[in-house]
Amino acid sequence: MEKTFNLARRDDGIAVLTMDVPGETMNTLKAEFGPEISTVLAEIKSDSSIKGLVVISGKADSFVAGADISMLDACISSDAAKALSQQGHQVFAELEGLSIPVVAAINGACLGGGLELALACHLRVCSDDAKTMLGVPEVQLGLLPGGGGTQRLPRLVGITTALDLMLTGKQVRPKQALKMGLVNDVVPNSILLETAVNLAKKGKKTAAPVKKSFINKVLESTSFSRDIIFDQARKQVEKKTQGNYPAPGKIIDCVRQGLNKGMVKGLEVEATHFSTLVMSSESAALRSLFFATTEMKKETGVDGVEPRKVRKAVVLGGGLMGGGIASVTTTKAKIPARVKDINDKGLSNALAYAYKLLDKGVKRRHMTPSARDGLMALMTTTTEYKGVKDADIVVEAVFEDLALKHQMVKDVERECGEHTIFASNTSSLPIGQIAAAAARPENVIGLHYFSPVEKMPLVEVIAHEKTSAQTIATTVAFARKQGKTPIVVKDGAGFYVNRILALYMNEAAQLLLEGQRIEHLDKSLVKFGFPVGPMTLLDEVGIDVGAKISPILEKELGERFQAPSAFAKLLNDDRKGRKNGKGFYQYGPKAKKAKLVDESIYGVLGIINASNKDGKEISERCSIQMLNEAVRCLEEGIIASPRDGDIGAIFGIGFPPFLGGPFRYMDSLGAAHMVARLEHYQKLHGERFAPSEKLKTMAESGETFYTK
């Protein structure tokens, strides 16, 4: 059997321990490695000729990318999960306990258990490679660093820095890691091993203490002052998570107990909390998301069809969406993009948008000015159809007007090649209707981005009846190169994400008209787990945009999509939201830092006594509409699977990730419970709450969406 850990002795007394998991592209830590590492460490201990040890990876692009997540999924009890953590503690203690200097030589991803392995070494040196990133992202899976990370990290870099890394899961680059004292040196990869060997030869086993700011020095000096840090951290965490995520609170507790009661107690608390979190429903949901997105990265959108290479893209429209699409095409996908607009103002907006985003990287020193300028050079502009003949894909981001989109299709077919894909970023118009004007309908597809394009991870790839498999596969690959998570959905009004969102927003508007206060509505749904409330979202997206989508959905899908009268009243009062400084909330110079409701809106809507209903009822009424419609989308084949439906809702509209998505959440509630609640609201509020047929049959049979 091939070994993962190979020890090589050098003539100068330094041994090099290389980790290289056979048959894998990345190193991940697995429980079965424990005995193998212990054997190697015992061998090192017994060999007096070894004067120092360097731990390095045999992989070109990663040190250790973390622990194998499927190992956690296999845990059937909290005892099994605790044993995993304790095994890590034992192995890392053996490594740390070696009497010779141990140096980690890090190149590429050094994350989670990988960083905990590096922390158990006495010193760390990393390469300045762009792929080198260090971090403990466990919190993003609803977990905490269970290999001693909650104990060693604060002792190395200080409490404040360690909590920031563990509570956000953010990854740091080599220069940042050096500055915070996480690594002792940063060098080019070509001399990484040599530098680590020299460090080991010096015989030092402890790094110079990290320089802390005066305030942090004072706060971290006594248990009383440390408690101030922990209390502040806890308050911030509760505000951010609304109590929906248990991991951050447990991370704070591990650090607090470890620093106040010692390392042994700290490790015991860490293993206990780790095991509780592994078995929690929140972590199970977040891990299912991780597996789903990993699985999706391997898919082309159509089985057995290879995508065509995209060498050049054209974006029609230089507005907010067009500028964002062009920007991710050049900066993420590194594909040249030509932006076409009817006037120079639109073009200069698109260029300014892309420049501003890149310049942030320069200001943060993540990028050199010449690298920024090189990426900017990939974006060109035109007011006529010039330089577009050789485009492989044209993404249209113009107004929601069918006649205008028909004109765009004809223009592109006239000016571009026979294989050029025409991708429409429409948010509600069926793609089949847009393709009706095409001579080559097989090249027409929907590619629906979400705003702001550079931040929102999801795109919907919408195939109509005549879209070719090659067009689907090429568009999926193009979106993935832009750093997006694409889901392939069937054509239909509103597609998937906007269709389920529309009923949620409509229900929030109904509640408002029934007299619910705006801030109470928003707070209730943020408490449920959405990143922002529906009224804030409507202000951000634009009340006029929301009003445009509803009639299209109502015409195509029926009267349950009928918009409440609130929209018309708001538009008549010229309320469009943030864009014109007039919406549900106050904007402009008069608005204070704390977001305040524009109280005059109640008069516009004819609401005399605004009140506060039970928050749970508000969140249930809005979310159950979304869930019911998600089932209809699955029933109609709009989405291919519950998995795609969950990813679409979480990445597209911020459905609470700790619930795992609409379908995992419905499985936890049970179809019978769903039907009972829908029928309860149907009696009170009418047919828009009628349960879908699929839910009713599932309630009778006890069926679930997922088998596991």
XYZ file of C-alpha atoms in Angstrom:
708
model
C 0.000 0.000 0.000
C 1.278 3.444 -0.925
C 2.145 5.633 2.016
C 0.896 9.191 2.519
C 3.796 10.319 4.739
C 7.333 9.755 3.480
C 10.420 10.578 5.510
C 13.684 11.502 3.778
C 16.895 12.062 5.746
C 19.349 14.661 4.449
C 23.113 14.645 5.007
C 22.909 17.834 7.081
C 20.824 16.205 9.850
C 17.488 17.652 8.731
C 14.712 15.219 7.842
C 11.925 16.129 5.393
C 8.464 14.666 5.987
C 6.447 14.886 2.764
C 2.655 14.505 2.811
C 1.249 13.267 -0.481
C -2.129 11.492 -0.485
C -1.957 8.871 -3.287
C -4.387 9.368 -6.174
C -5.700 12.744 -4.951
C -5.068 16.198 -6.446
C -5.229 17.872 -2.995
C -4.035 16.737 0.408
C -6.829 16.299 2.959
C -6.515 14.853 6.457
C -8.235 11.521 7.097
C -8.673 9.620 10.368
C -6.829 6.563 9.002
C -3.620 8.632 8.723
C -3.317 8.776 12.537
C -1.403 5.514 13.094
C 0.846 6.190 10.061
C 1.881 9.625 11.389
C 2.446 8.244 14.902
C 4.747 5.529 13.489
C 6.787 8.110 11.543
C 7.053 10.386 14.597
C 8.231 7.474 16.761
C 10.902 6.722 14.129
C 12.073 10.374 14.202
C 12.200 10.358 18.032
C 14.368 7.242 18.131
C 16.866 8.529 15.538
C 19.417 10.789 17.248
C 20.997 11.744 13.895
C 17.886 13.826 13.025
C 18.507 17.367 14.298
C 15.447 19.075 12.766
C 12.295 18.297 10.788
C 10.608 20.045 7.853
C 6.973 19.169 7.041
C 6.119 19.819 3.367
C 3.504 18.788 0.787
C 4.153 16.630 -2.262
C 1.327 18.392 -4.146
C 2.165 21.253 -6.499
C -0.670 23.556 -5.454
C -1.677 22.720 -1.899
C -0.143 22.136 1.504
C -3.238 20.596 3.154
C -6.674 21.801 2.071
C -8.320 20.696 5.336
C -9.887 17.597 6.838
C -11.895 15.205 4.688
C -15.501 16.400 5.213
C -17.056 13.042 4.261
C -15.306 11.600 7.347
C -17.520 13.880 9.489
C -20.639 12.886 7.587
C -19.891 9.263 8.430
C -20.023 9.992 12.209
C -23.147 8.381 13.619
C -22.765 9.712 17.162
C -21.229 12.634 19.009
C -18.824 10.139 20.666
C -17.462 9.178 17.241
C -17.032 12.858 16.339
C -15.321 13.569 19.665
C -12.917 10.659 19.090
C -11.927 12.204 15.723
C -11.075 15.500 17.392
C -9.160 13.786 20.196
C -7.176 11.707 17.700
C -6.120 14.963 16.005
C -5.150 16.403 19.394
C -2.990 13.378 20.188
C -1.122 13.342 16.849
C -0.517 17.108 16.848
C 0.684 16.963 20.486
C 3.217 14.285 19.480
C 4.447 16.506 16.643
C 4.645 19.591 18.865
C 6.355 17.565 21.599
C 9.363 16.590 19.465
C 12.581 17.838 21.049
C 13.998 18.953 17.687
C 12.782 22.084 15.781
C 9.815 21.332 13.480
C 9.193 23.721 10.570
C 6.153 23.713 8.253
C 6.959 24.661 4.635
C 3.676 25.891 3.165
C 2.818 26.340 -0.495
C -0.777 26.565 -1.761
C -3.921 26.061 0.309
C -3.265 25.632 4.025
C -6.754 25.519 5.475
C -8.662 24.081 8.413
C -6.903 20.944 9.661
C -4.002 21.875 7.367
C -3.386 25.106 9.270
C -3.836 23.233 12.567
C -1.078 20.848 11.442
C 1.135 23.863 10.654
C 0.295 25.411 14.067
C 1.501 22.228 15.794
C 4.893 22.765 14.130
C 7.247 25.116 15.988
C 7.806 27.512 13.070
C 6.132 28.181 9.738
C 7.433 29.521 6.431
C 5.222 30.004 3.360
C 5.668 30.761 -0.333
C 4.603 34.078 -1.853
C 2.625 32.182 -4.505
C -0.850 33.544 -5.406
C -2.296 30.109 -4.551
C -0.968 30.247 -0.972
C -3.857 30.996 1.392
C -4.100 30.304 5.104
C -7.260 30.104 7.198
C -9.644 28.146 9.405
C -12.929 28.165 7.429
C -14.697 25.524 9.593
C -17.307 28.047 10.783
C -18.653 28.112 7.207
C -19.581 24.448 7.652
C -21.163 25.120 11.052
C -18.086 23.711 12.826
C -15.024 24.882 14.750
C -11.317 24.041 14.314
C -11.257 20.673 16.111
C -7.534 19.863 15.879
C -6.361 22.254 18.570
C -6.862 25.371 16.440
C -8.987 27.179 19.031
C -6.084 26.811 21.491
C -2.905 27.284 19.426
C -4.115 30.115 17.168
C -4.926 32.673 19.929
C -1.681 31.802 21.733
C 0.261 32.502 18.533
C -1.417 35.591 17.019
C -3.437 36.997 19.932
C -7.110 36.661 20.872
C -8.525 39.452 18.691
C -6.830 38.276 15.464
C -7.576 34.603 16.175
C -11.276 35.265 16.827
C -11.488 37.324 13.634
C -10.041 34.412 11.613
C -12.165 31.737 13.278
C -15.484 33.599 13.407
C -15.386 34.745 9.768
C -13.561 31.778 8.209
C -11.675 34.252 6.023
C -8.463 33.249 4.301
C -5.310 35.373 4.435
C -2.544 35.850 1.892
C 1.163 35.311 2.678
C 1.954 38.980 3.430
C -1.025 39.291 5.801
C -0.043 36.003 7.469
C 3.491 37.338 8.065
C 2.215 40.628 9.443
C -0.081 38.925 11.963
C 2.638 36.484 13.046
C 0.920 33.409 11.622
C 4.083 32.601 9.614
C 7.717 33.480 10.358
C 8.858 34.108 6.791
C 7.559 34.481 3.235
C 9.824 33.461 0.332
C 9.548 32.467 -3.360
C 8.429 28.853 -3.793
C 11.774 28.009 -5.474
C 13.622 28.480 -2.148
C 10.819 27.390 0.216
C 12.369 24.059 1.228
C 15.858 25.558 1.556
C 14.551 28.365 3.820
C 12.644 25.887 6.009
C 15.733 23.669 6.299
C 17.857 26.676 7.365
C 15.258 27.615 9.994
C 15.332 24.062 11.356
C 19.152 24.144 11.452
C 19.109 27.224 13.691
C 17.666 25.049 16.409
C 15.043 27.603 17.477
C 11.720 26.235 18.631
C 9.746 29.399 19.363
C 8.890 32.350 17.185
C 9.378 35.960 18.272
C 6.237 37.197 20.067
C 3.661 38.951 17.903
C 3.618 42.740 18.215
C 0.170 43.711 19.483
C -1.409 47.139 19.493
C -1.388 48.873 22.904
C -5.151 48.386 23.369
C -4.982 44.668 22.512
C -1.993 44.236 24.842
C -4.028 45.723 27.702
C -7.221 43.787 26.855
C -5.458 40.422 26.495
C -3.392 40.703 29.686
C -5.845 39.554 32.412
C -8.824 37.218 32.555
C -11.058 40.160 33.550
C -10.018 42.311 30.569
C -10.095 39.268 28.243
C -13.747 38.776 29.193
C -14.452 42.225 27.715
C -13.171 40.935 24.339
C -15.261 37.749 24.613
C -18.435 39.641 25.606
C -18.042 42.079 22.722
C -17.405 39.217 20.289
C -20.489 37.382 21.552
C -22.702 40.463 21.126
C -21.472 40.999 17.559
C -21.984 37.314 16.740
C -25.551 37.289 18.108
C -26.405 40.391 16.119
C -25.005 38.874 12.941
C -26.317 35.317 13.295
C -29.639 36.095 15.064
C -28.900 33.003 17.160
C -29.358 30.740 14.118
C -25.771 29.437 13.999
C -24.361 27.727 17.138
C -20.691 27.453 15.997
C -19.483 31.061 16.598
C -20.625 31.050 20.247
C -18.882 27.722 20.844
C -15.640 29.014 19.240
C -15.617 31.962 21.673
C -16.217 29.577 24.599
C -13.291 27.308 23.559
C -10.876 30.248 23.430
C -12.139 31.739 26.709
C -11.940 28.487 28.667
C -8.580 27.538 27.154
C -6.955 30.859 28.062
C -8.519 31.076 31.516
C -8.146 27.415 32.545
C -5.208 26.156 30.473
C -4.524 24.162 27.318
C -5.669 20.746 28.630
C -9.086 22.096 29.633
C -9.276 24.096 26.378
C -8.696 20.980 24.242
C -11.304 19.023 26.211
C -13.873 21.822 25.657
C -12.896 22.002 21.963
C -13.445 18.255 21.411
C -16.816 18.369 23.222
C -18.090 21.411 21.325
C -16.753 20.006 18.044
C -18.686 16.755 18.511
C -21.907 18.635 19.362
C -21.568 20.764 16.224
C -20.815 17.791 13.932
C -24.131 16.258 14.981
C -26.127 19.531 14.719
C -28.782 20.038 12.023
C -27.154 23.380 11.070
C -23.782 21.803 10.271
C -25.447 18.892 8.437
C -27.267 21.449 6.242
C -24.112 23.472 5.558
C -22.102 20.330 4.765
C -24.818 19.191 2.329
C -24.356 22.523 0.545
C -20.598 21.977 0.378
C -21.084 18.524 -1.194
C -23.722 19.827 -3.616
C -21.534 22.676 -4.911
C -18.497 20.360 -5.181
C -20.575 17.869 -7.174
C -21.928 20.616 -9.455
C -18.413 21.778 -10.377
C -17.894 18.460 -12.176
C -21.053 18.754 -14.283
C -21.267 20.255 -17.781
C -25.029 20.815 -17.703
C -25.552 18.068 -20.307
C -24.191 14.542 -19.848
C -21.538 13.554 -22.361
C -21.351 16.954 -24.091
C -18.101 18.908 -24.033
C -18.304 22.726 -24.035
C -16.857 24.825 -26.857
C -14.013 27.136 -25.867
C -15.037 30.760 -25.371
C -12.237 33.065 -26.532
C -14.181 36.315 -26.828
C -17.414 37.657 -25.348
C -19.623 40.624 -26.210
C -21.913 42.325 -23.687
C -24.873 44.339 -24.994
C -25.712 47.191 -22.602
C -23.336 49.115 -20.352
C -25.711 49.558 -17.402
C -25.267 48.152 -13.917
C -25.835 44.540 -15.033
C -23.885 44.880 -18.296
C -20.941 46.511 -16.524
C -20.930 43.760 -13.880
C -21.114 40.951 -16.468
C -18.276 42.471 -18.532
C -16.222 42.911 -15.348
C -16.459 39.261 -14.180
C -15.742 38.119 -17.772
C -12.423 39.992 -17.932
C -11.243 39.827 -14.305
C -12.402 36.334 -13.277
C -12.637 34.419 -16.550
C -9.736 36.394 -18.161
C -11.744 36.418 -21.407
C -11.690 39.575 -23.586
C -15.075 41.335 -23.509
C -16.381 43.984 -25.890
C -19.169 46.155 -24.463
C -21.702 47.571 -26.928
C -24.051 50.394 -25.938
C -26.045 52.971 -27.898
C -24.092 55.846 -26.372
C -20.680 56.660 -24.885
C -22.152 57.365 -21.457
C -23.164 53.723 -21.032
C -19.728 52.598 -22.170
C -17.825 54.885 -19.818
C -20.078 53.670 -16.974
C -19.170 50.047 -17.724
C -15.433 50.850 -17.823
C -15.604 52.914 -14.620
C -17.501 50.101 -12.883
C -14.835 47.511 -13.775
C -11.962 49.873 -12.919
C -13.407 50.695 -9.500
C -13.679 46.991 -8.604
C -10.119 46.237 -9.729
C -8.708 49.320 -8.047
C -10.013 48.055 -4.696
C -7.560 45.170 -5.124
C -4.714 47.626 -5.794
C -5.608 49.712 -2.728
C -5.621 46.578 -0.568
C -2.299 45.560 -2.136
C -3.744 42.298 -3.485
C -2.876 43.414 -7.018
C -0.277 45.589 -8.720
C -1.360 48.619 -10.804
C 0.110 46.925 -13.910
C -1.965 43.756 -13.282
C -5.082 45.966 -12.945
C -4.261 47.756 -16.203
C -3.620 44.444 -17.956
C -7.086 43.192 -16.979
C -8.680 46.525 -17.957
C -7.106 46.149 -21.402
C -9.257 43.019 -21.914
C -12.368 45.242 -21.930
C -13.092 47.235 -25.091
C -16.129 49.280 -26.093
C -18.148 50.187 -29.177
C -21.361 52.043 -30.054
C -21.770 50.073 -33.287
C -21.473 46.398 -34.104
C -17.718 46.554 -34.688
C -15.208 43.953 -33.580
C -17.939 41.458 -32.752
C -17.710 39.019 -35.695
C -15.479 36.536 -33.871
C -17.472 36.556 -30.597
C -18.216 33.091 -29.199
C -20.924 34.368 -26.862
C -22.998 37.552 -26.734
C -24.645 38.362 -23.402
C -27.585 40.749 -23.706
C -28.313 42.959 -20.681
C -30.833 45.513 -21.970
C -34.302 46.550 -20.698
C -37.086 44.007 -20.108
C -38.780 44.693 -23.426
C -39.539 41.814 -25.798
C -39.438 43.924 -28.986
C -36.013 45.302 -28.019
C -34.670 41.827 -27.285
C -35.997 40.569 -30.645
C -34.076 43.356 -32.337
C -30.900 42.343 -30.442
C -31.223 38.707 -31.592
C -31.535 39.811 -35.234
C -28.579 42.211 -34.931
C -26.335 39.535 -33.429
C -27.310 36.933 -36.039
C -26.532 39.450 -38.768
C -23.165 40.562 -37.344
C -21.722 37.433 -35.704
C -20.768 33.875 -36.664
C -23.089 30.919 -37.079
C -21.959 29.350 -33.781
C -22.216 32.543 -31.698
C -24.359 31.975 -28.612
C -26.976 34.617 -27.827
C -27.449 34.632 -24.024
C -30.157 36.841 -22.552
C -29.887 38.187 -19.008
C -33.658 38.608 -18.773
C -35.121 38.193 -15.303
C -38.661 37.235 -16.255
C -39.356 36.969 -20.014
C -39.528 33.357 -21.261
C -36.476 32.548 -23.434
C -38.665 30.740 -25.982
C -40.408 34.072 -26.685
C -37.038 35.795 -27.209
C -35.833 32.931 -29.441
C -38.995 33.232 -31.580
C -37.251 35.992 -33.567
C -34.080 33.918 -34.165
C -33.002 32.237 -37.367
C -30.764 29.999 -35.215
C -32.894 29.331 -32.082
C -30.530 26.505 -31.039
C -27.935 29.191 -30.141
C -30.330 31.187 -27.933
C -30.211 30.639 -24.170
C -30.998 32.496 -20.952
C -28.139 33.501 -18.650
C -29.720 35.202 -15.661
C -27.296 36.959 -13.296
C -28.229 38.496 -9.952
C -27.331 41.967 -8.777
C -24.660 42.996 -7.875
C -23.067 40.638 -10.417
C -19.586 40.615 -8.855
C -20.946 39.511 -5.453
C -23.871 37.187 -6.187
C -22.624 33.633 -6.791
C -25.585 32.205 -8.733
C -26.550 32.279 -12.398
C -29.532 30.538 -13.937
C -28.824 28.944 -17.317
C -32.200 28.726 -19.055
C -32.696 26.381 -21.964
C -35.816 26.672 -24.144
C -37.131 23.735 -26.207
C -34.800 24.307 -29.158
C -31.563 25.210 -27.278
C -28.822 22.776 -28.328
C -26.898 20.633 -25.830
C -23.651 22.251 -27.045
C -25.034 25.736 -26.285
C -26.030 24.635 -22.754
C -22.628 23.049 -21.997
C -20.673 26.038 -23.363
C -22.775 28.551 -21.402
C -22.415 26.560 -18.153
C -18.617 26.414 -18.613
C -18.502 30.160 -19.391
C -20.476 31.008 -16.228
C -18.229 28.782 -14.146
C -15.119 30.532 -15.483
C -16.683 33.806 -14.301
C -16.626 32.352 -10.786
C -20.360 31.594 -10.746
C -22.379 28.579 -9.623
C -24.705 27.842 -12.562
C -27.953 25.883 -12.276
C -29.660 24.738 -15.478
C -33.386 25.506 -15.384
C -36.218 24.933 -17.834
C -37.753 27.887 -19.608
C -40.802 29.502 -18.071
C -41.879 32.882 -16.679
C -39.638 33.999 -13.818
C -37.587 30.790 -14.266
C -36.927 29.459 -10.751
C -35.422 32.051 -8.422
C -37.596 35.065 -9.312
C -40.679 32.883 -9.414
C -40.301 31.667 -5.826
C -39.129 35.113 -4.700
C -42.183 36.839 -6.198
C -44.673 35.023 -3.952
C -42.520 35.671 -0.878
C -42.369 39.415 -1.695
C -46.091 39.560 -2.510
C -46.947 37.984 0.850
C -44.741 40.512 2.665
C -46.627 43.297 0.823
C -49.972 41.710 1.847
C -48.832 41.746 5.480
C -47.829 45.395 5.135
C -51.297 46.269 3.814
C -52.817 44.384 6.744
C -51.070 46.933 8.957
C -47.698 45.378 9.839
C -44.903 47.845 10.549
C -42.147 47.878 7.904
C -39.202 47.403 10.289
C -41.050 44.594 12.119
C -41.632 42.746 8.827
C -37.950 43.052 7.935
C -36.722 42.052 11.404
C -38.987 38.967 11.466
C -37.484 37.584 8.267
C -33.909 38.466 9.226
C -34.540 36.566 12.477
C -35.769 33.639 10.344
C -32.376 33.713 8.607
C -32.585 35.868 5.452
C -29.677 38.338 5.015
C -32.088 41.289 4.608
C -35.822 41.715 5.030
C -38.269 41.871 2.066
C -38.904 45.632 2.325
C -35.181 46.446 2.370
C -34.723 44.076 -0.585
C -37.492 45.802 -2.548
C -35.893 49.190 -1.904
C -32.519 47.851 -3.094
C -33.803 46.073 -6.225
C -36.192 48.908 -7.107
C -39.935 48.964 -6.415
C -40.496 49.655 -10.134
C -38.565 46.479 -11.079
C -40.666 44.406 -8.660
C -43.861 45.894 -10.108
C -42.801 45.014 -13.687
C -42.209 41.335 -12.950
C -45.562 40.557 -11.266
C -47.845 41.151 -14.309
C -45.595 38.919 -16.481
C -45.789 36.114 -13.902
C -49.531 36.565 -13.372
C -50.199 36.370 -17.130
C -48.131 33.199 -17.537
C -48.713 31.408 -14.224
C -52.083 32.504 -12.862
C -53.695 34.776 -10.317
C -51.748 33.594 -7.259
C -49.046 35.917 -8.648
C -51.330 38.951 -8.664
C -49.415 41.824 -7.088
C -50.991 43.568 -4.103
C -52.350 47.073 -4.735
C -49.430 48.473 -2.721
C -47.123 48.512 -5.758
C -49.349 50.756 -7.860
C -49.839 53.200 -4.951
C -46.094 53.401 -4.331
C -45.231 53.999 -7.985
C -47.919 56.680 -8.269
C -46.101 58.430 -5.411
C -42.812 58.084 -7.388
C -41.297 55.648 -4.891
C -38.682 53.483 -6.575
C -36.455 52.764 -3.572
C -32.798 53.587 -3.043
C -32.238 54.515 -6.710
C -34.350 57.688 -6.423
C -33.967 58.114 -2.650
C -37.645 57.475 -2.004
C -38.941 54.122 -0.779
C -39.832 52.300 2.425
C -36.784 53.709 4.204
C -35.221 57.174 4.409
C -32.298 58.015 2.119
C -30.170 61.015 1.299
C -28.400 63.505 3.587
C -31.242 63.572 6.143
C -31.092 59.820 6.720
C -29.259 58.890 9.914
C -26.777 56.045 10.262
C -29.465 53.831 11.751
C -31.881 52.919 8.966
C -35.185 54.671 9.572
C -38.563 53.982 7.972
C -40.058 56.796 5.911
C -43.224 57.091 8.032
C -45.096 58.998 5.286
C -45.411 55.700 3.386
C -48.203 54.507 5.708
C -50.355 57.469 4.595
C -49.677 56.681 0.908
C -50.833 53.093 1.484
C -53.831 54.151 3.593
C -52.588 52.302 6.697
C -53.924 54.025 9.801
C -52.742 51.879 12.706
C -49.551 49.982 11.947
C -49.051 47.061 14.352
C -46.741 44.120 15.087
C -47.972 40.534 14.572
C -46.064 37.562 15.994
C -42.740 37.441 14.117
C -42.948 33.650 13.660
C -46.318 33.929 11.912
C -44.938 36.627 9.586
C -41.901 34.558 8.627
C -44.012 31.413 8.188
C -46.547 33.130 5.933
C -43.870 34.581 3.651
C -41.557 31.559 3.558
C -44.288 28.928 3.103
C -45.330 30.657 -0.127
C -41.760 30.340 -1.391
C -41.529 26.677 -0.335
C -44.846 25.721 -1.940
C -43.837 27.376 -5.228
C -40.421 25.644 -5.157
C -42.292 22.302 -5.090
C -44.366 23.383 -8.109
C -41.132 24.251 -9.962
C -39.805 20.743 -9.249
C -43.144 19.218 -10.292
C -43.062 21.106 -13.623
C -39.420 20.247 -14.294
C -38.311 23.900 -14.081
C -35.526 22.638 -11.815
C -33.971 19.231 -12.367
C -33.618 18.219 -8.711
C -34.162 19.296 -5.098
C -30.389 19.862 -4.945
C -30.538 22.478 -7.728
C -33.539 24.070 -6.032
C -31.665 24.368 -2.739
C -28.514 25.818 -4.326
C -30.589 28.264 -6.413
C -32.507 29.615 -3.413
C -29.459 29.930 -1.132
C -27.064 31.451 -3.678
C -29.678 33.467 -5.569
C -31.767 35.053 -2.808
C -30.040 34.215 0.452
C -32.463 31.533 1.676
C -31.091 30.652 5.158
C -28.087 28.340 4.538
C -28.385 26.706 7.986
C -31.763 25.301 6.870
C -30.067 23.668 3.868
C -32.384 25.210 1.255
C -36.170 24.981 0.667
C -36.229 21.219 0.009
C -34.007 20.145 2.921
C -36.020 22.475 5.160
C -39.314 20.923 3.980
C -37.893 17.456 4.685
C -37.146 18.560 8.263
C -40.712 19.919 8.664
C -42.408 17.001 6.891
C -44.797 17.223 3.910
C -47.828 16.578 6.152
C -46.912 19.571 8.349
C -46.454 21.729 5.228
C -49.881 20.775 3.859
C -51.574 21.377 7.233
C -50.058 24.872 7.554
C -50.893 25.794 3.939
C -54.498 24.655 4.390
C -54.693 26.681 7.630
C -53.659 29.855 5.758
C -55.836 28.916 2.764
C -58.917 29.044 5.028
C -57.850 32.428 6.408
C -56.470 34.178 3.319
C -57.678 32.371 0.208
C -56.507 30.272 -2.717
C -52.984 31.668 -3.023
C -52.106 29.276 -0.161
C -53.497 26.146 -1.870
C -50.903 23.359 -1.377
C -49.286 21.977 -4.542
C -50.412 18.549 -5.743
C -46.966 17.024 -5.213
C -46.906 18.109 -1.550
C -50.329 16.543 -1.004
C -49.271 13.178 -2.451
C -46.010 13.318 -0.464
C -47.965 14.040 2.729
C -50.082 10.908 2.142
C -47.140 8.635 1.365
C -44.685 10.100 3.906
C -42.186 10.633 1.082
C -39.223 13.051 1.373
C -37.271 15.003 -1.251
C -33.914 13.545 -0.193
C -33.294 9.915 0.677
C -30.609 10.804 3.249
